[in-house]
Coordinates of C-alpha atoms and ligand atoms in Angstrom, one line a residue:
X16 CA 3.5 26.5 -21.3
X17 CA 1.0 24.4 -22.0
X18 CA 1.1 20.7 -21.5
X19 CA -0.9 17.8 -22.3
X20 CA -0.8 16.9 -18.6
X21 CA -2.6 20.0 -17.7
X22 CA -5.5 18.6 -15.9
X23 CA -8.0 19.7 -12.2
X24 CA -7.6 17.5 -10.1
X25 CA -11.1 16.9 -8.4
X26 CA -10.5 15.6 -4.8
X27 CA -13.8 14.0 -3.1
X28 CA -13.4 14.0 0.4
X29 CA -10.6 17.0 0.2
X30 CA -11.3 18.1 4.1
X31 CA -10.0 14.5 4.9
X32 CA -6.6 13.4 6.6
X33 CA -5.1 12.2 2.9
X34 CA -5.8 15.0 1.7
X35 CA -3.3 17.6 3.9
X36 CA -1.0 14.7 4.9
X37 CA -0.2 13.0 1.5
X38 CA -1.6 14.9 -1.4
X39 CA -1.2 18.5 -1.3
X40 CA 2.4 17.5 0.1
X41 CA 2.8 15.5 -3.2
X42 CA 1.5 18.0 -5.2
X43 CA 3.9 21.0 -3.4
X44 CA 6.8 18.7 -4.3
X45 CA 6.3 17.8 -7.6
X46 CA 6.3 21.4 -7.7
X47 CA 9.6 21.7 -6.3
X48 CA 11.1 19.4 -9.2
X49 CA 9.1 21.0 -11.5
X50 CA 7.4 18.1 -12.5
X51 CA 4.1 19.9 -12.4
X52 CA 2.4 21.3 -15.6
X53 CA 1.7 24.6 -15.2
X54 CA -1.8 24.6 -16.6
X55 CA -3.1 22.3 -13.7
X56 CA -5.3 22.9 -10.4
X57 CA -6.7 21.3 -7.4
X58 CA -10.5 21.5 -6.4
X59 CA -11.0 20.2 -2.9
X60 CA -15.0 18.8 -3.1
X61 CA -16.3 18.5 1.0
X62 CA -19.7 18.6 2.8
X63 CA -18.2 21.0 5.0
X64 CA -18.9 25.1 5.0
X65 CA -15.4 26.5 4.2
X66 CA -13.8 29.2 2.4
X67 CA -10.8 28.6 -0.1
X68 CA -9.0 31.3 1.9
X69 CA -9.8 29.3 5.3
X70 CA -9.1 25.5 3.2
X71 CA -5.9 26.5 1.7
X72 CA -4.4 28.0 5.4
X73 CA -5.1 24.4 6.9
X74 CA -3.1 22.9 4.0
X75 CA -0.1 25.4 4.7
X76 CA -0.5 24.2 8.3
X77 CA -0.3 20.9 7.0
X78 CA 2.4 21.2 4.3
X79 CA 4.7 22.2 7.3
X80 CA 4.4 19.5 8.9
X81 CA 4.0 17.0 6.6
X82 CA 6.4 17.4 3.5
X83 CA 9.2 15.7 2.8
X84 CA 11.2 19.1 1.7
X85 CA 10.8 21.9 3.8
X86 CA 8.4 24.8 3.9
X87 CA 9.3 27.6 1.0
X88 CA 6.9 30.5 0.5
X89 CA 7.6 31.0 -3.4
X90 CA 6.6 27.6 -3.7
X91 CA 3.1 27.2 -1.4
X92 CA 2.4 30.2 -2.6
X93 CA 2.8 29.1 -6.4
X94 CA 0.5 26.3 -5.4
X95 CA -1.9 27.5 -3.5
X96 CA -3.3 30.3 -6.1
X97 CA -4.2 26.9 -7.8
X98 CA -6.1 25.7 -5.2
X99 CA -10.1 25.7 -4.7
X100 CA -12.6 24.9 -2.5
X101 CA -16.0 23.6 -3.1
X102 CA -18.7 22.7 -1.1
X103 CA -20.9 19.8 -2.5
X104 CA -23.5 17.1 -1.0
X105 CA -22.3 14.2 -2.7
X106 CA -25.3 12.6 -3.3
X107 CA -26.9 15.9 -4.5
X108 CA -28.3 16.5 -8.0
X109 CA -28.5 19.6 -10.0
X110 CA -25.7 20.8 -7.8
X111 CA -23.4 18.4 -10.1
X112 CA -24.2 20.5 -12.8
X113 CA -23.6 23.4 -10.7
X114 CA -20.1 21.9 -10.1
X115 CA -19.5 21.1 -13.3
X116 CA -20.0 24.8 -14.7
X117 CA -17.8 26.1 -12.2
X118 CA -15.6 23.8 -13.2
X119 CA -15.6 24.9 -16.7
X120 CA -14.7 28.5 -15.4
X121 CA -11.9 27.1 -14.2
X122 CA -10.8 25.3 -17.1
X123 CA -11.1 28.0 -18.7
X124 CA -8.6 29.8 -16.7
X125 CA -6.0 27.7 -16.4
X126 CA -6.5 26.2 -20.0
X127 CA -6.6 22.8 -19.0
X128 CA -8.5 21.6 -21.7
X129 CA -11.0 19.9 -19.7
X130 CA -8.2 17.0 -18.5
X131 CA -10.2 15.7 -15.4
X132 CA -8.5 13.3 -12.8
X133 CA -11.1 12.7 -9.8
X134 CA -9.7 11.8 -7.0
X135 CA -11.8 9.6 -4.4
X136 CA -10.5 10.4 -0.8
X137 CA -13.7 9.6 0.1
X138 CA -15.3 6.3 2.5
X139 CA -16.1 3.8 0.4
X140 CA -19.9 4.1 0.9
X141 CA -19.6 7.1 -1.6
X142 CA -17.5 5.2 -4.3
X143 CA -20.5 4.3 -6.3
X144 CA -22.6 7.4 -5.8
X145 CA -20.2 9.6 -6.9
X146 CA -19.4 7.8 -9.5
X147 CA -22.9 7.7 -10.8
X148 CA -23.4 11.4 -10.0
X149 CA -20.2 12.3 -12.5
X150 CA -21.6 9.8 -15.1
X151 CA -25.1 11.1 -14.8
X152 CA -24.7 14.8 -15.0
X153 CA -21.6 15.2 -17.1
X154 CA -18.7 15.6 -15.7
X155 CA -17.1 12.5 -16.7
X156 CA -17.7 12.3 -20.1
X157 CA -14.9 12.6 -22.5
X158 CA -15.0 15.0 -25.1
X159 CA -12.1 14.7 -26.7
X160 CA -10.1 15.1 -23.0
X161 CA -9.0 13.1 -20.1
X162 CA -11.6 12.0 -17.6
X163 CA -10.1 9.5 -15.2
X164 CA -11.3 8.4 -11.4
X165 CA -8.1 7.6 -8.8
X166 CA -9.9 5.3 -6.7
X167 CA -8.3 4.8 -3.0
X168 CA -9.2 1.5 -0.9
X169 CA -10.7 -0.5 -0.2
X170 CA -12.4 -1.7 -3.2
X171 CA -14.9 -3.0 -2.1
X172 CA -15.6 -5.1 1.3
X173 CA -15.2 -8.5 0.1
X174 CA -15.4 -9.9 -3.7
X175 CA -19.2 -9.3 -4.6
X176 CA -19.1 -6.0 -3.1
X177 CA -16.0 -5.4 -5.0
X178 CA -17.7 -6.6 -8.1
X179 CA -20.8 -4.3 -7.9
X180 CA -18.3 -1.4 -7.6
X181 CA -16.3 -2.1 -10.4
X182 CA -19.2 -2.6 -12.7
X183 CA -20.4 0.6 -11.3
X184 CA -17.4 2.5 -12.0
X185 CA -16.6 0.9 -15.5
X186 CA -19.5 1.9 -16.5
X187 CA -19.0 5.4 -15.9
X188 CA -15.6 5.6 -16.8
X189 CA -14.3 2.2 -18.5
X190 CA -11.9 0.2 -16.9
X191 CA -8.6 2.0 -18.8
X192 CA -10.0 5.4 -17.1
X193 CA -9.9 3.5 -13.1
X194 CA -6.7 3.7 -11.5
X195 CA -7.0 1.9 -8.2
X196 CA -4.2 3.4 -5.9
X197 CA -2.2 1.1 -3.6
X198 CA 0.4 3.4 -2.2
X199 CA 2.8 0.6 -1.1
X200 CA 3.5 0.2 -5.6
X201 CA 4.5 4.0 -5.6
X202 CA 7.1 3.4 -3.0
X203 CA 10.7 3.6 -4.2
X204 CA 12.3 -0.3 -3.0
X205 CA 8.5 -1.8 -4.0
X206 CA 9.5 -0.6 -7.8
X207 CA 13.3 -2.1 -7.2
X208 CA 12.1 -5.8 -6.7
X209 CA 12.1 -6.0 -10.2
X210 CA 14.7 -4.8 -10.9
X211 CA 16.9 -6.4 -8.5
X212 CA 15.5 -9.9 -9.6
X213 CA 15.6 -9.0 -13.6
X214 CA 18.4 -6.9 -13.6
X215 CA 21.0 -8.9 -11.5
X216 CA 22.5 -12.2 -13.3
X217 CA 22.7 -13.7 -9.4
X218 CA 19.2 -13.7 -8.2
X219 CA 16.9 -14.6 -10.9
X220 CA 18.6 -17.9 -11.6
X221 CA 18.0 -18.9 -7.8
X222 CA 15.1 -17.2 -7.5
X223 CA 12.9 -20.1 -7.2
X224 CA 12.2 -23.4 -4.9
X225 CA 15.3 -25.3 -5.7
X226 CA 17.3 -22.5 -3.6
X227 CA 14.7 -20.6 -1.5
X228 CA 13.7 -21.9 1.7
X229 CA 11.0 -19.6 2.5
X230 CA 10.2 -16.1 1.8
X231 CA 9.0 -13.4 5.0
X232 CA 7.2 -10.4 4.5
X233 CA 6.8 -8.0 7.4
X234 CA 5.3 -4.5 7.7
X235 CA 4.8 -3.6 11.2
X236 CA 3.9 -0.1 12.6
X237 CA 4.3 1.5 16.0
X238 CA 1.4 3.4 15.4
X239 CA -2.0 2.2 16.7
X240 CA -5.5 3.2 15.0
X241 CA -4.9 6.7 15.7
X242 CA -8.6 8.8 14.9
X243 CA -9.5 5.9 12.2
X244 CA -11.4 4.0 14.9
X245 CA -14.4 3.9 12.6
X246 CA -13.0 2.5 9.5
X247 CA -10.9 0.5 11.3
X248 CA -13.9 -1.3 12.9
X249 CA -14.9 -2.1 9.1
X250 CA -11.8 -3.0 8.2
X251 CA -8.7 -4.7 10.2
X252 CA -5.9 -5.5 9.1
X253 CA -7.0 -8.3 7.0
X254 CA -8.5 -5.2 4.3
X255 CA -6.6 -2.4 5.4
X256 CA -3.2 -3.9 4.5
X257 CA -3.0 -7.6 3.6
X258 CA -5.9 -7.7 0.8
X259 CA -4.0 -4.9 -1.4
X260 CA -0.7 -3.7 0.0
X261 CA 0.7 -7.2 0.9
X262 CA -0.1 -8.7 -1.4
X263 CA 0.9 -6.6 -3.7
X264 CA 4.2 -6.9 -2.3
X265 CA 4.4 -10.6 -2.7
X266 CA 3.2 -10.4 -6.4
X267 CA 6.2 -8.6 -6.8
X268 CA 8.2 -10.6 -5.0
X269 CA 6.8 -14.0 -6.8
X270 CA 5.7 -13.2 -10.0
X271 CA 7.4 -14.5 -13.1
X272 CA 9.4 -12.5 -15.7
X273 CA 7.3 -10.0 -17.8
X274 CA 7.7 -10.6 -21.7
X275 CA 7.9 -6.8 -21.6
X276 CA 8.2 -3.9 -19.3
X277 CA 5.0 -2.9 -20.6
X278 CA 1.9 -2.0 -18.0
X279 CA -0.5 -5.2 -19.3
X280 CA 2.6 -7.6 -19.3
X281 CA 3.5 -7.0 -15.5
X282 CA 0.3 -7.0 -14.8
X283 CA -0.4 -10.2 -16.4
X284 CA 2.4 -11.5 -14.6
X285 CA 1.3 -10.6 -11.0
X286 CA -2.1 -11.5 -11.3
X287 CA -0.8 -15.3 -12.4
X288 CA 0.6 -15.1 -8.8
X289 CA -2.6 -14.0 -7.3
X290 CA -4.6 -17.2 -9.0
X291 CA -1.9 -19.7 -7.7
X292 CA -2.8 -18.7 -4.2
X293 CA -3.8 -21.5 -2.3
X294 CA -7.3 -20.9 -1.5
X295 CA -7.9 -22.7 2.4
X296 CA -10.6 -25.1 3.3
X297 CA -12.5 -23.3 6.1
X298 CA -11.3 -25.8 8.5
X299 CA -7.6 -25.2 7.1
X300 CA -7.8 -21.6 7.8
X301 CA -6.7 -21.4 12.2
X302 CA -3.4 -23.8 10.8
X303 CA -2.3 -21.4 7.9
X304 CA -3.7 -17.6 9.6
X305 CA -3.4 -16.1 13.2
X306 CA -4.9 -13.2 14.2
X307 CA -4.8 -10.6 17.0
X308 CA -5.5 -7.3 18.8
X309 CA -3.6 -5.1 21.2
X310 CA -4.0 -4.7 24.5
X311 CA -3.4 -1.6 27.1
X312 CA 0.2 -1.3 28.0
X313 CA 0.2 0.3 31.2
X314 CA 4.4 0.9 31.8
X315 CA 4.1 2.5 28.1
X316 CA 0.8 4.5 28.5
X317 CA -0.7 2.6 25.6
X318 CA -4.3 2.0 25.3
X319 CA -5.2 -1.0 23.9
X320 CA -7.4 -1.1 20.7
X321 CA -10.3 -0.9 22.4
X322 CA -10.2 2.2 24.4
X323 CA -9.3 4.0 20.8
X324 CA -11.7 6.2 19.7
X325 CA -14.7 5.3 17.5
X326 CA -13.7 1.9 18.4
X327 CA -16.1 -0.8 19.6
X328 CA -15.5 -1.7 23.7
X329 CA -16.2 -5.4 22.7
X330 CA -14.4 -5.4 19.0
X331 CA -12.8 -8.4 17.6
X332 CA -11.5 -6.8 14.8
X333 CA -7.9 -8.0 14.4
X334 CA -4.8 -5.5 14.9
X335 CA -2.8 -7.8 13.5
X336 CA -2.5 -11.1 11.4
X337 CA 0.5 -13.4 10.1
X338 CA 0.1 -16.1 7.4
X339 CA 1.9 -18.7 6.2
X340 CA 0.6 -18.7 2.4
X341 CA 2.0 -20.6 -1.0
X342 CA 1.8 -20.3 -4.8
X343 CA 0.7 -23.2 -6.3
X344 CA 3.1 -23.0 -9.4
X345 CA 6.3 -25.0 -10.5
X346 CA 9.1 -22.0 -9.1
X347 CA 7.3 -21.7 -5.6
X348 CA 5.8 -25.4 -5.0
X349 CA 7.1 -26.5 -1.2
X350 CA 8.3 -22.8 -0.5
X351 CA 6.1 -20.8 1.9
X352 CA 5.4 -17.3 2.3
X353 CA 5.0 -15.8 5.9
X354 CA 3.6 -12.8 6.1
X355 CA 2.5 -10.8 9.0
X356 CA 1.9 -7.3 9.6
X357 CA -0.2 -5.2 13.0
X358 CA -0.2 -2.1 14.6
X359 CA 0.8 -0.9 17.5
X360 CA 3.8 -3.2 17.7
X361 CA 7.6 -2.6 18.7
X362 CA 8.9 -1.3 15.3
X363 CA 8.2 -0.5 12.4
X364 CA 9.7 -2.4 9.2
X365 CA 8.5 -3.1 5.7
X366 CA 10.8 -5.7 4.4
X367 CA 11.3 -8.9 2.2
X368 CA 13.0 -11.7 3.9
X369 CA 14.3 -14.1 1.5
X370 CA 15.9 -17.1 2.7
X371 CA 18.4 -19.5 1.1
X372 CA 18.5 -23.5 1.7
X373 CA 21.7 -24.4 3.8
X374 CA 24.4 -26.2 2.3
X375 CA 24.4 -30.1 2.7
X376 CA 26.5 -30.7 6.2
X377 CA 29.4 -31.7 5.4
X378 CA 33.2 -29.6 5.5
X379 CA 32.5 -26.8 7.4
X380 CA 28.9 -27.5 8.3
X381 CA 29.8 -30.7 9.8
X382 CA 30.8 -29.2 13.5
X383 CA 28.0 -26.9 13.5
X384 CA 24.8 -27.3 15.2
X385 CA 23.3 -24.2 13.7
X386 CA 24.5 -22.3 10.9
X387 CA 23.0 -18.6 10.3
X388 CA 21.4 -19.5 6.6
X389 CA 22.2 -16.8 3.5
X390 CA 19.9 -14.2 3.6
X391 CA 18.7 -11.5 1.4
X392 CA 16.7 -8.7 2.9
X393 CA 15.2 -6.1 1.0
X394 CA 14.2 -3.0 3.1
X395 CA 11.3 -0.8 2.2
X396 CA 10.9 1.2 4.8
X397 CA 11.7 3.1 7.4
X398 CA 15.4 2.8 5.7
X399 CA 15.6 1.3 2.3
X400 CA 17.8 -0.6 0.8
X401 CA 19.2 -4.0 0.4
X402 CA 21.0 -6.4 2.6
X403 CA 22.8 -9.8 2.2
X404 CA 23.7 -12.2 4.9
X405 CA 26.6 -14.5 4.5
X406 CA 28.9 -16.9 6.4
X407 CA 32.9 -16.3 6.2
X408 CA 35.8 -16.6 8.3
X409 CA 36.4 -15.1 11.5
X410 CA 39.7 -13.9 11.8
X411 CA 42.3 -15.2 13.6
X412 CA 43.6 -18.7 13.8
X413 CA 40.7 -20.5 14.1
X414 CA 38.5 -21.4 11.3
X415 CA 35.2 -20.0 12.9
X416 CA 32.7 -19.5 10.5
X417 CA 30.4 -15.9 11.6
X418 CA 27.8 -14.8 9.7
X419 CA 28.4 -11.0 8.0
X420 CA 26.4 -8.7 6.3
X421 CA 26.8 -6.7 2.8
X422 CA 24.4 -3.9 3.2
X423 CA 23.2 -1.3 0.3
X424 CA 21.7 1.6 2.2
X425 CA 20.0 3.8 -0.7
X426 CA 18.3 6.6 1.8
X427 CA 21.7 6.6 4.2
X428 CA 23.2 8.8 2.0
X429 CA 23.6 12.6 2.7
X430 CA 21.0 15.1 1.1
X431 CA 19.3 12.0 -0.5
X432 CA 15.9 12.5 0.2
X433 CA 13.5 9.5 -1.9
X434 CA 10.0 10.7 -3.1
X435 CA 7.0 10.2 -1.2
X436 CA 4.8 7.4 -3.2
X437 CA 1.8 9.6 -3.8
X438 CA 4.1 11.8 -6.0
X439 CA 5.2 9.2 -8.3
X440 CA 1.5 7.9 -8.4
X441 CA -0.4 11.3 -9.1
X442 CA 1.9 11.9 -11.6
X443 CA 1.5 8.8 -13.2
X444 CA -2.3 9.1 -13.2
X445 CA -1.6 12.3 -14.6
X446 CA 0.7 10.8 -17.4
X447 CA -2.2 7.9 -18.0
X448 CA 0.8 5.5 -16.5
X449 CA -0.7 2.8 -15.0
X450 CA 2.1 -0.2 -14.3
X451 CA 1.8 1.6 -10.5
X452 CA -2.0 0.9 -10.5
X453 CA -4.2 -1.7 -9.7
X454 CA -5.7 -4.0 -12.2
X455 CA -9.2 -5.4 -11.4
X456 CA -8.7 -8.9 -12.5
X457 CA -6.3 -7.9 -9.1
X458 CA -8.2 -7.4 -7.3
X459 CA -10.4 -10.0 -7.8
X460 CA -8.0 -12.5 -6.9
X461 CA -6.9 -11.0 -3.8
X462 CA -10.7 -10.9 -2.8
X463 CA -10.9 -14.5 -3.1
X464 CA -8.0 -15.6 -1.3
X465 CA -9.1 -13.1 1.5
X466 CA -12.8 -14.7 1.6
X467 CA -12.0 -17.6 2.5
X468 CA -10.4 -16.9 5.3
X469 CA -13.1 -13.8 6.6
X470 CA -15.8 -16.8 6.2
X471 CA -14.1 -18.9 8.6
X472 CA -13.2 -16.3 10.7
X473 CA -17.1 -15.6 10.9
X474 CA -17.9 -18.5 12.8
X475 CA -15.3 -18.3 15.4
X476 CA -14.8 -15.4 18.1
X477 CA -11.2 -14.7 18.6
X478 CA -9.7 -14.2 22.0
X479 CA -8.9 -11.0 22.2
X480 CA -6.4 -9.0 23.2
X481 CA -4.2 -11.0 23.2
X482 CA -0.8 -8.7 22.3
X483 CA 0.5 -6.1 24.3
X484 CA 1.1 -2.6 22.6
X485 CA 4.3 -2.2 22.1
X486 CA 5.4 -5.6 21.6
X487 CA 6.3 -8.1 19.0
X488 CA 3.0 -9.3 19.0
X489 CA 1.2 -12.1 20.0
X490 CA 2.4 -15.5 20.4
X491 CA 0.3 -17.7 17.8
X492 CA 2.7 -15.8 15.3
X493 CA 5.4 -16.9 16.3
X494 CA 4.1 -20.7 16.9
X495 CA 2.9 -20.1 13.4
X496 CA 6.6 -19.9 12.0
X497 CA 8.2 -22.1 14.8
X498 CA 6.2 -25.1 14.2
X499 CA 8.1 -25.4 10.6
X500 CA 11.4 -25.3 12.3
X501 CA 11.9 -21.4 11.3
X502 CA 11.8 -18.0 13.1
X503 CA 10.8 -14.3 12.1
X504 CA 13.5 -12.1 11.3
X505 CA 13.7 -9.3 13.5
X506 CA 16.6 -7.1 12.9
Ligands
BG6_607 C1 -2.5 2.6 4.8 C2 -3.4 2.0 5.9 O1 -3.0 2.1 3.5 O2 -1.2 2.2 5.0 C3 -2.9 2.4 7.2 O3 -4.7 2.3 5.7 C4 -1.4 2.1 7.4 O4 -3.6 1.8 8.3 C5 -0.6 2.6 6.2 O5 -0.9 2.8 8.5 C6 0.8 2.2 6.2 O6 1.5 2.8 5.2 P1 3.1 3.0 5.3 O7 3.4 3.7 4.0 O8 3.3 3.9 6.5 O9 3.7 1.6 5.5

């Protein structure tokens, strides 16, 4: 049948890690839940000499071990007969138009109707000449079809870079064509913020700085760089996960109610949060931002960030970095935001910590020096769900007060088995969906807020390391948080 989602997918950079390990495991299944149209295929664009024979066996090596259901041969074998490989210097010329006529063939075939999606998997160097390349020779322009550009980060390497790109890419494709992919909005508990604060008569109304005592957000991995020493080195975790994903999540977590459910009104409604950053004074910035970098952990068999490959001996990149931020509106004003996320640490957690103001100190408060506060905790990752912290009696004769949790497991369950993000988000840049995407006046904002603080960081050499691998990282953090009377959650 044919469907008006029937599109190639064009992947740039389709010999690269997100390629086997997210993508074609997306792709294989949306296949499985027949979410795929059949008129579609993939065309994996690399500078490397392959064959589609020799391409597609490394992505069943990959699929094996990478997918989220397991391996079924009906299936891969469904998908791969939809699966090409093509060999292209990206900054070539008249081997575009090559490209693009073999393209065509294609189309042809599989009666796509010239739908394009082109996926950048690609360093960011090539962004813009690709881009231009498409414009140039063809490829991108509309005809009556699709023609849209899935752009992964980072956009850009701080705000005028990110500005010259995006002029760059609207101009070839026009900004309703760009969907900039953060993979943290395709994941299932980042889309139920929402609706737990809209749909729920008990949050929303205490949802703001008359109740909230301050707000944590944590992702920490146990990973460490693994073979992306070299972008790594560009980019920390300042751009690799605070510019986009985190604070992404805290749009979320902030933003106001959406007049609609509509793609512009959310928008509209993060990017308010984004512009009520507060932007720090250069010498405000070693008060509100720590930084840090793993070292060797000898007991563990760790290396620390330096020894990683492709990494620099003498680096000073940051592994890690926690924040204490705030939203200069009326609902957040006095309430901060800690954030902190780093690699190579103890655990790893994605949540939202939201914590309640205790109650005045008087009945049963009175007797207690410390009382556990009400907390709700909204877990992303590796479990997801949501979890509320309370005080009530302990049983027995006494009237101890204990602290006790209500907890909403959603991925506990037997056979229940949440999609990956990049499935929801290729299908949605399939669809022309784009709530899950990326808005450049986004990005913009996020840039400036994250200036600031790269300027300042400029002029001062950080002591690194100055966390062990393995651990809870380093110390500043948690002076960071202590120093307002408060702690990071760790559960
Ligand atoms: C990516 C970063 O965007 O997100 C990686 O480039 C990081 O460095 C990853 O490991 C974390 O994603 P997740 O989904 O595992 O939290």
């Amino acid at each position: 049948m044919i469907s008006e989602l029937g599109n190639a997918m064009v992947i740039f950079g389709g010999t690269g890690d997100l390629t086997k390990r997210k993508l074609v495991p997306a792709l294989y299944n949306l296949l499985i839940e027949k979410q795929l149209p059949d008129n579609f295929f993939v065309v994996a664009v690399g500078r490397r000499d392959k064959t589609t024979e020799e391409f597609v066996e490394e992505m069943e090596i990959a699929l094996k071990e990478f997918s989220r259901n397991s391996y079924d041969e009906n299936i891969w074998k469904n998908l791969k007969s939809r699966i090409f490989y093509y060999r292209l210097n990206f900054d070539g010329t008249e081997e575009y138009l090559e490209f693009d006529t073999a393209l065509c063939k294609l189309e042809h075939k599989y009666e796509t109707r010239g739908n394009r999606m082109f996926y950048l998997a690609v360093s960011p160097e090539y962004f813009g000449v690709i881009v231009e390349k498409l414009h140039e020779y063809g490829l991108a322009s509309d005809n009556g079809s699709f023609k849209r550009v899935v752009i992964e980060k980072p956009f850009g390497k701080d705000l005028e870079s990110a500005k010259a790109l995006s002029k760059h890419i609207t101009h070839a494709f026009g900004e309703e064509n760009i969907y900039r992919i953060d993979h943290y909005l395709g994941k299932e508990m980042l889309q139920n913020i929402m609706v737990i604060r809209f749909a729920n008569a008990f949050f929303e109304p205490i949802w703001n700085n008359k109740y909230i005592d301050h707000v944590q957000i944590t992702s920490t991995e146990t990973l460490p760089v693994e073979e992306r020493g070299g972008y790594y080195e560009k980019a920390g975790a300042m751009k690799d996960m605070l510019q986009n994903h985190l604070l992404q999540l805290l749009a979320l977590t902030a933003m106001e109610p959406p007049v609609r459910l509509d793609t512009e009104s959310i928008r509209d409604e993060k990017v308010k949060v984004l512009k009520g950053l507060k932007i720090y004074e250069e010498d405000e910035v070693n008060d509100y931002v720590v930084r840090g970098q793993y070292g060797p952990n000898e007991e563990m068999g760790f290396n620390g960030y330096r020894q990683e490959r492709r990494t620099d001996p003498d680096s000073d990149i940051e592994t890690y970095i926690a924040l204490k931020m705030e939203i200069e509106n009326f609902r957040w004003s006095g309430v901060p935001f800690y954030i902190r996320t780093g690699k190579r640490l103890k655990e790893k957690t994605v949540e939202v910590v939201i914590q309640f103001k205790s109650l005045a100190k008087i009945l049963y408060l009175k007797e207690l020096d410390e009382m556990m506060p009400n907390q709700l905790i909204i877990r992303i990752q590796p479990t997801e769900g949501v979890f509320l912290r309370f005080n009530a009696k302990k049983p027995g004769q006494t009237n101890d007060i204990v602290p006790v949790k209500m907890d909403f497991c959603q991925n506990c369950e037997i056979g229940y088995n949440s999609p990956e993000a990049y499935e929801r988000l290729l299908l949605d840049a399939m669809k022309g969906e784009k709530t899950l995407f990326t808005r450049w006046d986004e990005v913009e904002y996020s840039w400036r807020f994250v200036d600031a603080i790269q300027n300042a960081w400029k002029k001062e050499r950080p002591d690194f390391p100055n966390y062990e691998a393995g651990s809870h990282g380093p110390k500043v953090a948690d002076d960071l948080i202590e120093r307002d009377g408060r702690r990071w959650v760790n559960e």
